[in-house]
Tab-separated table of C-alpha atoms and ligand atoms in Angstrom:
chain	number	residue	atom	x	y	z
D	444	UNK	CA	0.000	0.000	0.000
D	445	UNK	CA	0.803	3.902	-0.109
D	446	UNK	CA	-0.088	5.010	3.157
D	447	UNK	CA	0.288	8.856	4.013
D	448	UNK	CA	0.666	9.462	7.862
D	449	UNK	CA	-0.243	12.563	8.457
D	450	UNK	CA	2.402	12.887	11.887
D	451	UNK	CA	4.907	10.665	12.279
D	452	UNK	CA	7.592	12.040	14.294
D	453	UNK	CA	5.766	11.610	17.875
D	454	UNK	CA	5.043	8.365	19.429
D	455	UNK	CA	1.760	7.021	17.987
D	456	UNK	CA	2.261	8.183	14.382
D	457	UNK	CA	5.899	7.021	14.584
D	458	UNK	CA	4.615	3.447	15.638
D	459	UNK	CA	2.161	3.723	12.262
D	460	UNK	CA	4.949	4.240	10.509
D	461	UNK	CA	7.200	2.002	11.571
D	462	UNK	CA	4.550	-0.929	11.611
D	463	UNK	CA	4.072	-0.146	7.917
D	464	UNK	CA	7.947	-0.099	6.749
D	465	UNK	CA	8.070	-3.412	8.609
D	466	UNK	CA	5.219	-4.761	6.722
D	467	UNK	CA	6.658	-3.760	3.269
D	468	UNK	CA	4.663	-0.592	2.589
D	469	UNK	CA	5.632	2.568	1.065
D	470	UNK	CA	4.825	5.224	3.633
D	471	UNK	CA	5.148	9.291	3.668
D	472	UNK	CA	4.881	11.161	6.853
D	473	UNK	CA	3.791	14.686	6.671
D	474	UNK	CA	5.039	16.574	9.804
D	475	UNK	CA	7.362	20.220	10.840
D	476	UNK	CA	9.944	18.078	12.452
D	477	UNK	CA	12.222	15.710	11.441
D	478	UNK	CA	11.980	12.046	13.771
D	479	UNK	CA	10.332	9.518	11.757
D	480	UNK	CA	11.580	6.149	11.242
D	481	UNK	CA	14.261	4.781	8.981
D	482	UNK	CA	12.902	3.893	5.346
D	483	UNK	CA	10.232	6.571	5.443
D	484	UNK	CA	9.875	9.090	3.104
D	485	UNK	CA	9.516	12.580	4.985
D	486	UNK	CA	7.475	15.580	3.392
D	487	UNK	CA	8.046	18.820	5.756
D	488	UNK	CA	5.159	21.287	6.357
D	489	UNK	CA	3.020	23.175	9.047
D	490	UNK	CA	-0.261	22.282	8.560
D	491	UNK	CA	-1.021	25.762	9.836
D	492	UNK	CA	-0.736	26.746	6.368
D	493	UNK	CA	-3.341	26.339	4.153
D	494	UNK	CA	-0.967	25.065	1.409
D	495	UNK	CA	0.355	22.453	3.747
D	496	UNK	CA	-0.378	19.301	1.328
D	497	UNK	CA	0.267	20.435	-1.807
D	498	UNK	CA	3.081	18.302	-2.354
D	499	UNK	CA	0.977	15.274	-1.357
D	500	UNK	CA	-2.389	15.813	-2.798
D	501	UNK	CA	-1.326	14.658	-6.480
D	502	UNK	CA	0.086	11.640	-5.610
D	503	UNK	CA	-2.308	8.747	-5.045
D	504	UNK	CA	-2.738	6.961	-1.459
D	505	UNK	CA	-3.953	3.735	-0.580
D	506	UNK	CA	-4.591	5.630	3.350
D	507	UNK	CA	-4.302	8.552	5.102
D	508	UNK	CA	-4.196	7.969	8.851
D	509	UNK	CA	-4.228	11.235	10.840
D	510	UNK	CA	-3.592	11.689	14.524
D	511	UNK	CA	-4.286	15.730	14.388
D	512	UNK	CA	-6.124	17.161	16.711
D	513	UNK	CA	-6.623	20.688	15.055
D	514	UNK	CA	-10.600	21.218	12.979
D	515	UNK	CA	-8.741	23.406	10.153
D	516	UNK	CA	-5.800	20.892	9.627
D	517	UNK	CA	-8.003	17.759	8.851
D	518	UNK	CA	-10.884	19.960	6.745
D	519	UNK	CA	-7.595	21.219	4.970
D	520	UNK	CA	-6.658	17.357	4.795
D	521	UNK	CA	-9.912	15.996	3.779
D	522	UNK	CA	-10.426	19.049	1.259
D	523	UNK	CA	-6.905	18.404	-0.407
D	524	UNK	CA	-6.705	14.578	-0.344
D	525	UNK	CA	-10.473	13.002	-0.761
D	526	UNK	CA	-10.099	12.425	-4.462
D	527	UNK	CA	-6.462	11.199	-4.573
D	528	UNK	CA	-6.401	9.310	-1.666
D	529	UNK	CA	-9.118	5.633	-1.154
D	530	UNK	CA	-9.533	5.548	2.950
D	531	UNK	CA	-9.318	7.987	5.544
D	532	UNK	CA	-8.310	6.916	9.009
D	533	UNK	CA	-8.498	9.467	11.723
D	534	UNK	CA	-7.066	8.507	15.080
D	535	UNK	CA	-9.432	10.189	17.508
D	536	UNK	CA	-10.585	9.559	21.602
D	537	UNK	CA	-12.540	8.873	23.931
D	538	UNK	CA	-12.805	12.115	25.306
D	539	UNK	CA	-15.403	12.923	21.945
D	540	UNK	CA	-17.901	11.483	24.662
D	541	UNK	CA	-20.527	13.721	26.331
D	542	UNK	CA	-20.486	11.326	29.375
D	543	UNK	CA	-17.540	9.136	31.023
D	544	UNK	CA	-20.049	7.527	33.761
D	545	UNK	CA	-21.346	4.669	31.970
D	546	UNK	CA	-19.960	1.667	31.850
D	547	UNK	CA	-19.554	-0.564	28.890
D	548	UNK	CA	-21.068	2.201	26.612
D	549	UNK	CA	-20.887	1.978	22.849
D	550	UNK	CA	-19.917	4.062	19.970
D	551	UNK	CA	-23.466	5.294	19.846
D	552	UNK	CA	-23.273	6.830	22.939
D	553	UNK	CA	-23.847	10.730	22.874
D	554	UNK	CA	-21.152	13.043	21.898
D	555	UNK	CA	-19.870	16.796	23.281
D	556	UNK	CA	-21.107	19.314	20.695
D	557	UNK	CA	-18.186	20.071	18.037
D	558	UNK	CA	-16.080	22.843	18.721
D	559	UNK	CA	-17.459	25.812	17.154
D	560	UNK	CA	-14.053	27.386	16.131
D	561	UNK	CA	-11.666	25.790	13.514
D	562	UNK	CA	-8.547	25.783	16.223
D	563	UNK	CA	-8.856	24.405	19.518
D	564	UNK	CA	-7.163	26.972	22.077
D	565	UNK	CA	-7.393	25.320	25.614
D	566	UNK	CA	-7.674	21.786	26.720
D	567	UNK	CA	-10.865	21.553	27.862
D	568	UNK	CA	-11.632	21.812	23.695
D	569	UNK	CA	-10.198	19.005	23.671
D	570	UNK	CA	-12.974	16.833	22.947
D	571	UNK	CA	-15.126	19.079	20.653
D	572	UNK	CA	-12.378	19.668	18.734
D	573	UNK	CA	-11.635	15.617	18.273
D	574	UNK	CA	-15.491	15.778	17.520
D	575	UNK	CA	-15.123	18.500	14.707
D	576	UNK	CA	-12.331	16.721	12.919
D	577	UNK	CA	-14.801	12.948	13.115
D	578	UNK	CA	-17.395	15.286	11.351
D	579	UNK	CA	-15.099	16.794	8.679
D	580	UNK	CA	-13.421	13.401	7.652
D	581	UNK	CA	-17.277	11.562	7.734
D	582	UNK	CA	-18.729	14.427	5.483
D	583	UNK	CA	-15.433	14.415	3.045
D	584	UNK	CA	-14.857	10.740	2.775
D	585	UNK	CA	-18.367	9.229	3.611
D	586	UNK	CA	-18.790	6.421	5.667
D	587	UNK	CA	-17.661	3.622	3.943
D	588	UNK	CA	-14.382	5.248	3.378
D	589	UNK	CA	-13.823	7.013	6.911
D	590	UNK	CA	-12.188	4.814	10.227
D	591	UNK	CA	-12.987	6.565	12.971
D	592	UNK	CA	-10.570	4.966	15.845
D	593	UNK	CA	-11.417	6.263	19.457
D	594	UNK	CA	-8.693	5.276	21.325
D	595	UNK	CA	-8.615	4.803	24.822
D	596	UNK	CA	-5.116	5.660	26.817
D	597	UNK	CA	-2.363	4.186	25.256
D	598	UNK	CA	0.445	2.655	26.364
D	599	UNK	CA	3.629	0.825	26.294
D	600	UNK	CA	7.127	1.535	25.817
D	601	UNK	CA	7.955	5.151	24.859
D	602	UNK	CA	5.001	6.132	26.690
D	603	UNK	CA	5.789	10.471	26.667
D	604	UNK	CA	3.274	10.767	29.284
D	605	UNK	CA	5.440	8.039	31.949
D	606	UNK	CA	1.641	6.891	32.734
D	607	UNK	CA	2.877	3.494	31.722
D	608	UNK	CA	6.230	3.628	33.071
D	609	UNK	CA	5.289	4.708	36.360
D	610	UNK	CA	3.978	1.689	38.480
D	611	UNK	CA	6.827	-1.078	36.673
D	612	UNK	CA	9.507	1.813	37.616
D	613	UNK	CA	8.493	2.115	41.298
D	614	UNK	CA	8.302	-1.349	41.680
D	615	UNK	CA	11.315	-2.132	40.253
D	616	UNK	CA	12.890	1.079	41.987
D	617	UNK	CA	11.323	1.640	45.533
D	618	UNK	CA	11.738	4.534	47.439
D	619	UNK	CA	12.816	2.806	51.073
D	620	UNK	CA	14.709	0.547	52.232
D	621	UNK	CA	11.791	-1.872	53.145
D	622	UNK	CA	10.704	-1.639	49.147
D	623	UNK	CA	7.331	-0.503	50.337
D	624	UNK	CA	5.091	1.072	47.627
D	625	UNK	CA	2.144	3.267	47.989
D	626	UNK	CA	-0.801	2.873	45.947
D	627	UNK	CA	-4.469	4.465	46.301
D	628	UNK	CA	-6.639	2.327	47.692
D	629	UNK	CA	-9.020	1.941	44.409
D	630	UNK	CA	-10.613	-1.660	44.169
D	631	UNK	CA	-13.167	-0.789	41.982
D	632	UNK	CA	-11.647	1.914	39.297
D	633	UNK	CA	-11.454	0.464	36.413
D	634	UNK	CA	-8.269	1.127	33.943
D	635	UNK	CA	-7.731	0.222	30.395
D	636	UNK	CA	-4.721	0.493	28.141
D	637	UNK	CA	-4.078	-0.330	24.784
D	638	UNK	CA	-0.699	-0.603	23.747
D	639	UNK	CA	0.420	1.687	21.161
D	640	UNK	CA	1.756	-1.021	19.177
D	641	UNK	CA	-1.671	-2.908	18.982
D	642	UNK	CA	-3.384	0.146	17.740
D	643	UNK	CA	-0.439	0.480	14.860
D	644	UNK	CA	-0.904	-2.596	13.714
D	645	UNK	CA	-4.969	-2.616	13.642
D	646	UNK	CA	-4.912	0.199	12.126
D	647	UNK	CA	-2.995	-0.965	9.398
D	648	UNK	CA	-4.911	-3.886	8.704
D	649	UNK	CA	-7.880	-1.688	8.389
D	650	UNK	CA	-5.845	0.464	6.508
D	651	UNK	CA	-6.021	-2.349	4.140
D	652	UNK	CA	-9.269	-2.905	4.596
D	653	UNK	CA	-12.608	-2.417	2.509
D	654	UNK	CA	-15.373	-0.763	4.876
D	655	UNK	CA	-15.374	2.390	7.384
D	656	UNK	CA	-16.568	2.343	10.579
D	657	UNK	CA	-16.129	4.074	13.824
D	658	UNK	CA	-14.635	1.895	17.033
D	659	UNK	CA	-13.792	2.834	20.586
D	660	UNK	CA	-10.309	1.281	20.827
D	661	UNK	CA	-9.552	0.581	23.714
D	662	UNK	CA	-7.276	-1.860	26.406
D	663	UNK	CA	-9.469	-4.608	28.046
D	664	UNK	CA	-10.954	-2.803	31.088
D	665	UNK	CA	-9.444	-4.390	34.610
D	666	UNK	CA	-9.756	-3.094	38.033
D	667	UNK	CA	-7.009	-0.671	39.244
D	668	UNK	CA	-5.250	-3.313	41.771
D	669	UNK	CA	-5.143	-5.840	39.236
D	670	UNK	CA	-2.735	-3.220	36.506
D	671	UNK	CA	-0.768	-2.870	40.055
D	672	UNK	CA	-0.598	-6.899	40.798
D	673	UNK	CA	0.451	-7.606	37.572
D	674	UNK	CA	3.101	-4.274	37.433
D	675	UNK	CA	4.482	-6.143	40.912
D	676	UNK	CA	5.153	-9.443	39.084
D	677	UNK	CA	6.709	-7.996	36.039
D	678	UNK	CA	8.874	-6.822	37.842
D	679	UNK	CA	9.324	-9.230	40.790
D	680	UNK	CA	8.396	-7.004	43.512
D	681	UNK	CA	7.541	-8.621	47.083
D	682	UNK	CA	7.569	-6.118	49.154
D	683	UNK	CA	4.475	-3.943	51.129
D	684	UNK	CA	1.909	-2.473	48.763
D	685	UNK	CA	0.707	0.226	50.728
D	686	UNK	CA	-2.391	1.120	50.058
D	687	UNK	CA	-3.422	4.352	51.470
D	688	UNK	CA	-7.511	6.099	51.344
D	689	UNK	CA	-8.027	8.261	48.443
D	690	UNK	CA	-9.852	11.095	50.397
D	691	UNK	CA	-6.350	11.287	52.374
D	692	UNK	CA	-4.415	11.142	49.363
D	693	UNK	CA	-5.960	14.179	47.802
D	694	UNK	CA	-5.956	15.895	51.382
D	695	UNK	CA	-1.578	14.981	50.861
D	696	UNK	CA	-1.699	16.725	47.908
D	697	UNK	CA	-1.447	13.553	45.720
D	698	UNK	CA	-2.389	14.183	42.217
D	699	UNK	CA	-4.886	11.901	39.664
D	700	UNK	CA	-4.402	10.765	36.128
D	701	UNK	CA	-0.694	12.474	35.050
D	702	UNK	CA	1.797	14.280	35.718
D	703	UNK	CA	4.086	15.447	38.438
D	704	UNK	CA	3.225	14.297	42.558
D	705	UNK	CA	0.383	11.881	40.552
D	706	UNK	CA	-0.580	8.310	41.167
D	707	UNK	CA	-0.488	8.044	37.596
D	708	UNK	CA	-3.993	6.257	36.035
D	709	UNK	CA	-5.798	7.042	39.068
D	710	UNK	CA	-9.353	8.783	39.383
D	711	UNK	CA	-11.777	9.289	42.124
D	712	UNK	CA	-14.645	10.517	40.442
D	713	UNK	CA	-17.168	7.611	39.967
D	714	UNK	CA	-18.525	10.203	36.975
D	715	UNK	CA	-15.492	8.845	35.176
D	716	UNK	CA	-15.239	5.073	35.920
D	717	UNK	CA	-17.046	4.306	32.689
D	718	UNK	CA	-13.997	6.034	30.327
D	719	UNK	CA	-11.557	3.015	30.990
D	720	UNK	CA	-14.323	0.687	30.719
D	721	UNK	CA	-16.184	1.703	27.218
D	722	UNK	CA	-17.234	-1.132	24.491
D	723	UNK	CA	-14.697	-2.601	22.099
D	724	UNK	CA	-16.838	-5.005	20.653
D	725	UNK	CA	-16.919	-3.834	17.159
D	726	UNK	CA	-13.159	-3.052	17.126
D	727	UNK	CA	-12.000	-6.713	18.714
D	728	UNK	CA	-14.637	-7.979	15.466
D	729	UNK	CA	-12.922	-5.678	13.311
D	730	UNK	CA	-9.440	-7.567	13.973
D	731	UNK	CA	-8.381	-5.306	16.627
D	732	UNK	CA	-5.692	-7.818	18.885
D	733	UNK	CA	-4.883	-7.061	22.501
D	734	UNK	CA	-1.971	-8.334	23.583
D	735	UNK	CA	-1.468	-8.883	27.501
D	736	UNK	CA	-1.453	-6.118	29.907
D	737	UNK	CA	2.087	-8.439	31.613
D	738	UNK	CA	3.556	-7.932	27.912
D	739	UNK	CA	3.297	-4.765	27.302
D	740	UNK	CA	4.023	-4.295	31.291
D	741	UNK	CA	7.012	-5.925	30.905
D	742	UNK	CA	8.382	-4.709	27.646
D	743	UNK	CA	7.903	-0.678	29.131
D	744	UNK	CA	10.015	-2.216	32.209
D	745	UNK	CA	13.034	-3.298	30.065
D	746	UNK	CA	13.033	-0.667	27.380
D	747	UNK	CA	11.704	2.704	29.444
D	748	UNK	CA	14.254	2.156	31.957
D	749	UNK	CA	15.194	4.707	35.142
D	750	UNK	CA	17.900	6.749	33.979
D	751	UNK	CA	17.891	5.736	30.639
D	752	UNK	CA	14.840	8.350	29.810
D	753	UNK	CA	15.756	10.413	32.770
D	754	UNK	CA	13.703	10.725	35.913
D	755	UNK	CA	10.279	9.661	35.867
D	756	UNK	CA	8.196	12.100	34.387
D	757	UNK	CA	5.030	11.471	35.942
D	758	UNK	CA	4.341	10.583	39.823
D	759	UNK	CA	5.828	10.488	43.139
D	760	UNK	CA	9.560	11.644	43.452
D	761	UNK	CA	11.339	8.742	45.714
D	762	UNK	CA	11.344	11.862	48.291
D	763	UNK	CA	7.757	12.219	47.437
D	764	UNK	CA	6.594	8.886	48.060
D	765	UNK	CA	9.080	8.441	51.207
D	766	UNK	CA	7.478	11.589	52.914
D	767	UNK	CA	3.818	10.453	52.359
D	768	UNK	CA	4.733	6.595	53.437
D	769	UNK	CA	6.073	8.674	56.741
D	770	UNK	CA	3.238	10.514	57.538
D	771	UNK	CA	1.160	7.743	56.711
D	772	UNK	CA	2.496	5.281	59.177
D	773	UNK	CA	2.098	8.501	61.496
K	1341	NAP	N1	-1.888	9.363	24.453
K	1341	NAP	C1	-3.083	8.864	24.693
K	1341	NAP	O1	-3.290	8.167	25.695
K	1341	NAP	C2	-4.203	9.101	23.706
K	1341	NAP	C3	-5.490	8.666	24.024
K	1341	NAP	C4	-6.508	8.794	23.068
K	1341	NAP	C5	-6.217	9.359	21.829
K	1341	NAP	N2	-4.967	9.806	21.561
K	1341	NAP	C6	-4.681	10.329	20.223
K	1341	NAP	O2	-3.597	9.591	19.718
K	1341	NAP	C7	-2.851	10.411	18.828
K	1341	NAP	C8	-1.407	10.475	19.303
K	1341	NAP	O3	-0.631	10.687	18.201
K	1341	NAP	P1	0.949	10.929	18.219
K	1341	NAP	O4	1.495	10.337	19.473
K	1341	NAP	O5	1.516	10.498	16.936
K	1341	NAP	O6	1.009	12.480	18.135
K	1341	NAP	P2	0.849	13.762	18.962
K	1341	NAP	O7	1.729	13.767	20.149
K	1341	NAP	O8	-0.560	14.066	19.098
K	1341	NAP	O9	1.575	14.735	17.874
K	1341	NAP	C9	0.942	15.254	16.767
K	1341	NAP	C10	1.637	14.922	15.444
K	1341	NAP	O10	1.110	15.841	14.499
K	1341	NAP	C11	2.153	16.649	13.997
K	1341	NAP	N3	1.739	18.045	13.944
K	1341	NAP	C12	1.267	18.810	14.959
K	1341	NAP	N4	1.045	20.057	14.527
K	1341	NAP	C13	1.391	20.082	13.230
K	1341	NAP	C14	1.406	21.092	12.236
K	1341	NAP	N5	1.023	22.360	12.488
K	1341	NAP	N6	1.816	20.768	11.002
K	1341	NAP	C15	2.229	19.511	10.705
K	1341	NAP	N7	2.233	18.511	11.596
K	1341	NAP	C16	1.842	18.804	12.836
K	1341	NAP	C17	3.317	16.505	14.974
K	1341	NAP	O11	4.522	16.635	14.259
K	1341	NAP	P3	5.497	17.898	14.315
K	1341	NAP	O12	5.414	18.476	15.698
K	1341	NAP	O13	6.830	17.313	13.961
K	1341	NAP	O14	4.996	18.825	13.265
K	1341	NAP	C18	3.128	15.083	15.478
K	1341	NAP	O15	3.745	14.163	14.599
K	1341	NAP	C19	-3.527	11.758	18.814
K	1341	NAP	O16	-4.450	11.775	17.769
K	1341	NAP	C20	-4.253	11.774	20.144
K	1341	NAP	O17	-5.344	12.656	20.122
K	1341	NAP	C21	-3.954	9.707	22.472
């Protein structure tokens, strides 16, 4: 195949790409920078521009897959590429959702209004603007051929956001000499994470494919403590898990979801237990392949080493975590 990616030189459109050298395409990226994978052809523009694809749009494409995130760049996209190119896949989220409280909702489920504007400023637009690029690629390339792929959080190694990293590199790394970890106690939040390389490769083979659809793509949905059981046996921890009330957590300071002084993955509103726990059914029928959560666990533990990537970008510093084990014990 000829498969534009529009991206490529960040961590889920470099995966595409990748996946498709390996597989024996011939593959463009379409991106400012410069970090896409060996055997790649590289085309560089700012899709800011409205003259960005110029270059591309007279050549013919088997796919597009786009992971933008910006209304004007995919109506530019779709505009400049809907009679040259067959399929248009659009990488979108979860987060296109007017609700994250149900659980095991489908891709019927309602949606936020689009954004109104055609740039999305703050990241609350987030969202509508994911929702405003679905509706340009479904009115420019019709249905049957438009792939609308929802992802869920993705993970795995190279993970930017250290969500994935985080649990296998405390346990692997504890803070304290008595290897104790500390963990929110959340027995009933449910996580799911599909490994970046999964979602290459499925989107690929639909890539290939002959019909459009639109699929939440998500990781198999498991409770909190089990992602933490099986983070302690990739990495052959046996020492205390200490797991410690969320109300007292937040009251610490601890932090949800991302970022720095987070328990990375974790969320205590029950308004958003259903966004880790959404339907896949029509992606896992539409050959989307999970592999296991201890797989991709283990593969972030060898390859997104401490040190190796620099500190850990999201979560407790060792200090961090040693202070709060401290005043926890009291
Ligand atoms: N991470 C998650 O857990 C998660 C969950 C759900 C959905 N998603 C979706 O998954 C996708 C992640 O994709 P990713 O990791 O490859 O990329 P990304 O971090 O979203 O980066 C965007 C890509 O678009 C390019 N780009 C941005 N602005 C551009 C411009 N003005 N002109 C040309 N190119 C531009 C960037 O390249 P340059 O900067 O080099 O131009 C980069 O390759 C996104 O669609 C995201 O919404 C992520």
């Amino acid at each position: 195949m000829r498969i534009l990616v529009l991206g490529g030189t960040a961590w889920l459109g470099h995966t595409i790409a990748a996946a498709s050298v390996r597989g024996g395409h011939q593959v463009t990226c379409l991106a400012r920078g410069t970090g896409v994978p060996p055997g790649v052809r590289l085309v560089r523009a700012d899709r800011d521009q409205d003259s960005a694809l110029a270059e591309v749009a007279t050549e013919r494409w088997d796919a597009v897959i786009d992971v933008a995130r910006q209304p004007a760049h995919v109506r530019r996209a779709v505009r400049d590429l809907r009679d040259t190119a067959d399929r248009y896949l659009f990488v979108s989220t979860g987060n296109v959702y007017a609700s994250q409280a149900e659980i095991g909702a489908d891709e019927d489920a309602e949606l936020l209004p689009p954004l109104s504007t055609e740039v999305m400023e703050a990241p609350e637009d987030y969202g509508p603007a994911k929702v405003a690029c679905e509706n340009a690629v479904i009115e420019g390339f019709g249905p049957e051929r438009s792939v609308i792929a929802r992802a869920g959080l993705i993970g795995g190694p190279g993970d930017p956001s250290g969500r994935t990293s985080y649990w296998v590199q405390r346990f692997a790394s504890p803070s304290n000499d008595a290897g104790a970890v500390l963990v929110p106690h959340a027995p009933h939040f449910p996580t799911a994470l599909i490994d970046v390389r999964d979602l290459a490769e499925w989107l690929l083979l639909l890539a290939g494919g002959h019909h459009g659809g639109i699929f939440n793509a998500f990781g198999a949905s498991i409770p909190f403590p089990e992602h933490i059981d099986i983070a302690r046996v990739v990495t052959g921890h046996t020492g205390p898990v200490v797991a410690v009330p969320e109300r007292w957590l937040l009251e610490q300071g601890g932090r949800q979801w991302s970022g720095e002084r987070s328990l990375p993955l974790w969320l205590v509103d029950r308004d958003w237990y259903g966004m880790n726990a959404r339907s896949t059914t029509r992606a896992i029928a539409a050959g989307l392949r999970l592999r296991p959560l201890r797989e991709t666990l283990a593969d972030t533990a060898a390859q997104d080493l401490p040190g190796v990537h620099g500190p850990l970008d999201a979560g407790l510093t060792d200090d961090e975590e040693r202070s709060l084990l401290d005043t926890f014990a009291g």
